[in-house]
Short mmCIF file of C-alpha atoms in Angstrom, two decimals:
data_model
loop_
_atom_site.label_atom_id
_atom_site.label_comp_id
_atom_site.label_asym_id
_atom_site.label_seq_id
_atom_site.Cartn_x
_atom_site.Cartn_y
_atom_site.Cartn_z
CA MET A 1 -26.70 28.69 -168.22
CA TYR A 2 -29.62 26.43 -169.70
CA LYS A 3 -31.38 26.58 -172.86
CA VAL A 4 -34.98 27.25 -171.62
CA ASN A 5 -37.46 26.94 -174.05
CA GLU A 6 -40.61 27.70 -171.95
CA VAL A 7 -41.53 28.03 -168.00
CA PHE A 8 -44.93 27.98 -166.71
CA GLU A 9 -46.59 26.76 -163.55
CA THR A 10 -49.43 24.03 -163.98
CA ILE A 11 -51.38 20.83 -162.45
CA GLN A 12 -48.40 17.64 -162.54
CA GLY A 13 -50.36 15.60 -165.30
CA GLU A 14 -48.21 12.38 -165.14
CA GLY A 15 -47.03 9.79 -162.51
CA SER A 16 -46.93 9.96 -158.71
CA PHE A 17 -46.95 13.91 -158.62
CA THR A 18 -50.35 13.95 -160.37
CA GLY A 19 -51.86 16.76 -159.29
CA ALA A 20 -49.16 18.65 -157.74
CA ALA A 21 -49.27 22.24 -158.54
CA SER A 22 -45.97 22.63 -160.15
CA ILE A 23 -43.71 24.82 -162.22
CA PHE A 24 -42.39 23.51 -165.36
CA ILE A 25 -38.80 24.46 -167.10
CA ARG A 26 -38.93 23.07 -170.49
CA LEU A 27 -35.10 22.81 -171.87
CA GLN A 28 -34.51 22.80 -175.18
CA GLY A 29 -32.34 20.07 -176.94
CA CYS A 30 -33.18 16.40 -177.80
CA PRO A 31 -31.61 14.09 -179.81
CA VAL A 32 -33.68 11.08 -179.15
CA GLY A 33 -36.12 11.13 -181.52
CA CYS A 34 -39.18 9.40 -180.63
CA SER A 35 -41.85 9.45 -183.44
CA TRP A 36 -44.84 10.17 -180.87
CA CYS A 37 -43.45 13.23 -179.06
CA ASP A 38 -45.41 15.74 -178.59
CA THR A 39 -42.93 18.45 -177.68
CA LYS A 40 -40.55 18.07 -181.21
CA HIS A 41 -40.24 21.58 -181.51
CA THR A 42 -37.70 21.13 -178.16
CA TRP A 43 -35.30 18.96 -180.51
CA PRO A 44 -33.09 21.47 -182.42
CA VAL A 45 -30.98 24.06 -180.81
CA SER A 46 -30.19 27.02 -183.69
CA ALA A 47 -28.36 30.05 -182.27
CA GLN A 48 -30.64 31.63 -184.50
CA MET A 49 -33.74 30.88 -182.09
CA GLN A 50 -32.20 32.50 -178.92
CA GLN A 51 -34.40 35.22 -177.28
CA PRO A 52 -34.38 37.22 -174.52
CA LEU A 53 -36.10 35.46 -171.43
CA GLY A 54 -39.00 38.12 -171.40
CA ASP A 55 -39.50 37.00 -175.04
CA ILE A 56 -39.80 33.51 -173.71
CA ILE A 57 -42.05 33.90 -171.01
CA ILE A 58 -44.94 35.81 -173.22
CA LYS A 59 -45.22 33.23 -176.47
CA THR A 60 -48.17 31.84 -176.75
CA ALA A 61 -47.58 28.84 -179.47
CA GLU A 62 -45.03 26.18 -179.28
CA THR A 63 -41.74 27.04 -180.85
CA GLU A 64 -38.28 26.72 -181.52
CA HIS A 65 -36.82 29.59 -179.62
CA TRP A 66 -35.49 29.55 -176.40
CA ALA A 67 -33.43 31.78 -174.07
CA ALA A 68 -30.26 31.09 -172.14
CA VAL A 69 -31.06 31.62 -168.36
CA SER A 70 -29.11 30.79 -164.91
CA ALA A 71 -30.51 28.86 -161.97
CA ALA A 72 -30.55 32.24 -159.89
CA GLN A 73 -32.49 34.26 -162.88
CA LEU A 74 -34.67 31.37 -163.14
CA VAL A 75 -36.01 31.76 -159.29
CA THR A 76 -35.88 35.12 -159.57
CA LEU A 77 -38.47 34.64 -162.59
CA PHE A 78 -40.97 32.54 -160.51
CA SER A 79 -40.67 35.31 -157.86
CA GLN A 80 -41.54 37.79 -160.43
CA GLN A 81 -44.68 35.75 -161.96
CA GLY A 82 -46.41 35.48 -158.84
CA TYR A 83 -45.79 31.55 -159.01
CA GLN A 84 -46.97 29.98 -156.13
CA ALA A 85 -45.77 26.00 -156.51
CA LYS A 86 -43.03 24.83 -154.73
CA HIS A 87 -42.70 21.58 -156.77
CA VAL A 88 -40.54 21.94 -159.96
CA VAL A 89 -40.31 19.81 -162.75
CA ILE A 90 -37.60 20.28 -165.53
CA THR A 91 -38.41 18.53 -168.32
CA GLY A 92 -37.54 18.89 -172.08
CA GLY A 93 -36.30 18.06 -174.65
CA GLU A 94 -33.59 15.61 -172.87
CA PRO A 95 -33.05 17.84 -169.50
CA CYS A 96 -30.47 15.18 -168.47
CA MET A 97 -28.26 16.74 -171.68
CA TYR A 98 -27.27 19.80 -168.85
CA ASP A 99 -26.09 19.48 -165.28
CA LEU A 100 -29.07 20.46 -162.98
CA THR A 101 -27.18 19.91 -159.74
CA PRO A 102 -26.44 23.89 -159.65
CA LEU A 103 -30.08 24.36 -160.26
CA CYS A 104 -31.64 22.04 -158.23
CA GLU A 105 -29.39 22.98 -155.13
CA LEU A 106 -30.49 26.54 -155.59
CA LEU A 107 -34.01 25.24 -155.39
CA TYR A 108 -33.93 23.49 -152.54
CA SER A 109 -32.71 26.20 -150.79
CA LYS A 110 -35.03 28.69 -151.34
CA GLY A 111 -37.94 25.37 -150.35
CA TYR A 112 -38.56 24.07 -153.55
CA SER A 113 -38.76 20.23 -154.35
CA THR A 114 -37.59 18.98 -157.93
CA GLN A 115 -38.37 16.12 -160.25
CA ILE A 116 -37.03 15.57 -163.54
CA GLU A 117 -38.23 13.91 -166.53
CA THR A 118 -35.72 12.00 -168.72
CA SER A 119 -35.75 9.06 -171.37
CA GLY A 120 -32.55 7.65 -169.63
CA THR A 121 -30.76 8.18 -172.37
CA TYR A 122 -28.23 10.50 -170.78
CA GLU A 123 -26.22 10.64 -167.50
CA ILE A 124 -28.34 12.28 -164.55
CA LYS A 125 -26.36 14.83 -162.86
CA ALA A 126 -28.54 16.15 -159.88
CA PRO A 127 -28.71 15.86 -156.16
CA GLU A 128 -30.03 12.51 -154.44
CA GLN A 129 -33.09 13.94 -153.19
CA THR A 130 -34.41 15.44 -157.02
CA TRP A 131 -37.35 12.87 -157.98
CA VAL A 132 -36.32 11.36 -161.26
CA THR A 133 -38.45 10.30 -164.00
CA VAL A 134 -37.23 7.77 -166.22
CA SER A 135 -39.32 7.06 -169.50
CA PRO A 136 -37.12 5.03 -170.94
CA LYS A 137 -37.01 5.75 -174.65
CA VAL A 138 -35.87 1.79 -176.43
CA ASN A 139 -34.45 1.89 -180.12
CA MET A 140 -35.73 5.38 -180.99
CA ALA A 141 -34.28 7.21 -184.09
CA GLY A 142 -31.62 8.76 -182.73
CA GLY A 143 -30.08 5.47 -181.54
CA TYR A 144 -29.30 6.56 -178.32
CA LYS A 145 -29.27 3.45 -175.60
CA VAL A 146 -31.33 3.84 -171.96
CA LEU A 147 -28.24 3.70 -169.22
CA GLN A 148 -28.62 1.27 -166.96
CA SER A 149 -27.22 4.37 -164.52
CA ALA A 150 -30.47 6.40 -165.19
CA LEU A 151 -32.34 3.17 -164.25
CA ASP A 152 -30.68 2.36 -161.38
CA ARG A 153 -31.28 6.02 -160.29
CA ALA A 154 -34.38 6.52 -161.01
CA ASN A 155 -37.24 6.87 -158.43
CA GLU A 156 -40.15 5.91 -160.66
CA ILE A 157 -39.92 4.27 -164.51
CA LYS A 158 -42.97 5.67 -166.82
CA HIS A 159 -43.05 3.72 -169.56
CA PRO A 160 -45.04 5.04 -172.96
CA VAL A 161 -46.70 1.90 -174.41
CA ALA A 162 -49.45 0.92 -177.45
CA MET A 163 -48.18 -1.75 -178.39
CA GLU A 164 -47.35 -5.15 -176.60
CA LYS A 165 -43.81 -4.80 -178.12
CA HIS A 166 -43.33 -2.04 -175.91
CA ILE A 167 -44.25 -4.26 -172.58
CA ASP A 168 -41.60 -6.72 -173.86
CA GLU A 169 -38.99 -4.18 -174.30
CA LEU A 170 -39.84 -2.83 -170.65
CA LEU A 171 -39.94 -6.24 -169.14
CA GLN A 172 -36.49 -6.50 -170.51
CA LEU A 173 -35.28 -3.45 -168.81
CA LEU A 174 -36.76 -4.21 -165.60
CA GLN A 175 -35.12 -7.68 -165.59
CA GLN A 176 -31.43 -5.83 -165.56
CA THR A 177 -32.77 -3.29 -162.64
CA ASP A 178 -33.67 -3.48 -158.93
CA CYS A 179 -36.62 -2.13 -158.55
CA ALA A 180 -36.90 -2.45 -154.50
CA GLY A 181 -38.50 1.02 -153.96
CA LYS A 182 -39.27 1.93 -157.86
CA LEU A 183 -42.84 2.28 -158.67
CA ILE A 184 -43.39 1.24 -162.18
CA TYR A 185 -46.29 3.10 -164.43
CA LEU A 186 -47.37 2.60 -167.73
CA GLN A 187 -48.61 5.61 -170.11
CA PRO A 188 -50.89 4.81 -173.14
CA ILE A 189 -49.04 7.03 -176.04
CA SER A 190 -51.10 9.79 -177.36
CA GLN A 191 -54.33 8.31 -175.39
CA GLN A 192 -55.18 5.60 -178.25
CA ARG A 193 -58.03 3.78 -176.80
CA ARG A 194 -56.23 0.66 -177.74
CA ALA A 195 -52.80 1.59 -175.92
CA THR A 196 -55.17 2.29 -172.76
CA GLU A 197 -56.57 -1.23 -172.29
CA LEU A 198 -52.86 -2.64 -172.87
CA ALA A 199 -51.64 -0.40 -170.50
CA ILE A 200 -54.67 -1.27 -167.78
CA ALA A 201 -55.04 -5.53 -168.54
CA MET A 202 -50.52 -5.15 -167.94
CA CYS A 203 -50.67 -2.73 -164.61
CA LYS A 204 -53.45 -5.67 -163.39
CA LYS A 205 -51.22 -8.17 -164.62
CA TYR A 206 -47.74 -7.23 -162.99
CA ASN A 207 -49.16 -4.83 -160.39
CA TRP A 208 -48.07 -1.76 -161.65
CA ARG A 209 -49.65 1.72 -161.95
CA LEU A 210 -51.35 3.86 -164.96
CA SER A 211 -50.38 7.31 -165.65
CA VAL A 212 -53.10 8.97 -168.38
CA GLN A 213 -51.98 12.45 -168.56
CA VAL A 214 -54.21 13.79 -166.71
CA HIS A 215 -53.30 17.37 -168.12
CA LYS A 216 -54.25 16.28 -171.63
CA TYR A 217 -57.68 15.69 -170.87
CA LEU A 218 -58.56 18.71 -168.70
CA GLY A 219 -57.11 20.53 -171.76
CA ILE A 220 -54.48 23.08 -170.06
CA SER A 221 -50.56 22.85 -170.75
#
């Protein structure tokens, strides 16, 4: 069973799948503690916040409520909701707190592709064909370390940046990682102008890519 905070269909706004119609599964629970996190309502897991899946689907505000849902129930829900997208993004919270292999394998059997968005602080349990986006969270309040295994598994590394030290952190991580075949993105934190200018300059310097959270510019979920 997965603790699901919300499920919705939208356009992926970040990284290499930017612009792709996608179904998002947002899982509850994250101890990493990023100060700039825009989904802090997904951090705690309280039994008192558990609700039926039907209530989760219709909620209209960000809350700490979650539902215990099986992989099969999620696939059924997609059909019931009339979702047309065939790309599924599993995010959080920190989705890799869960074993995502059963969910991803079921989705593949039904014709979906899958993507995981993770901080890289937990072992990634997912099939080989799952696209893994690691946004490495370095020196966060929770004290968790970015795992070498997560960096090695990543298909893309999407690093949030606001200041020069974030670039230095990324360079240090990349020194210990075989980056052959990996896409490297910089993502300005909170779309700040200074952060965006820094990201653009560093993308030019190191031949990286820019991710600008298109969904926030469009004003969609």
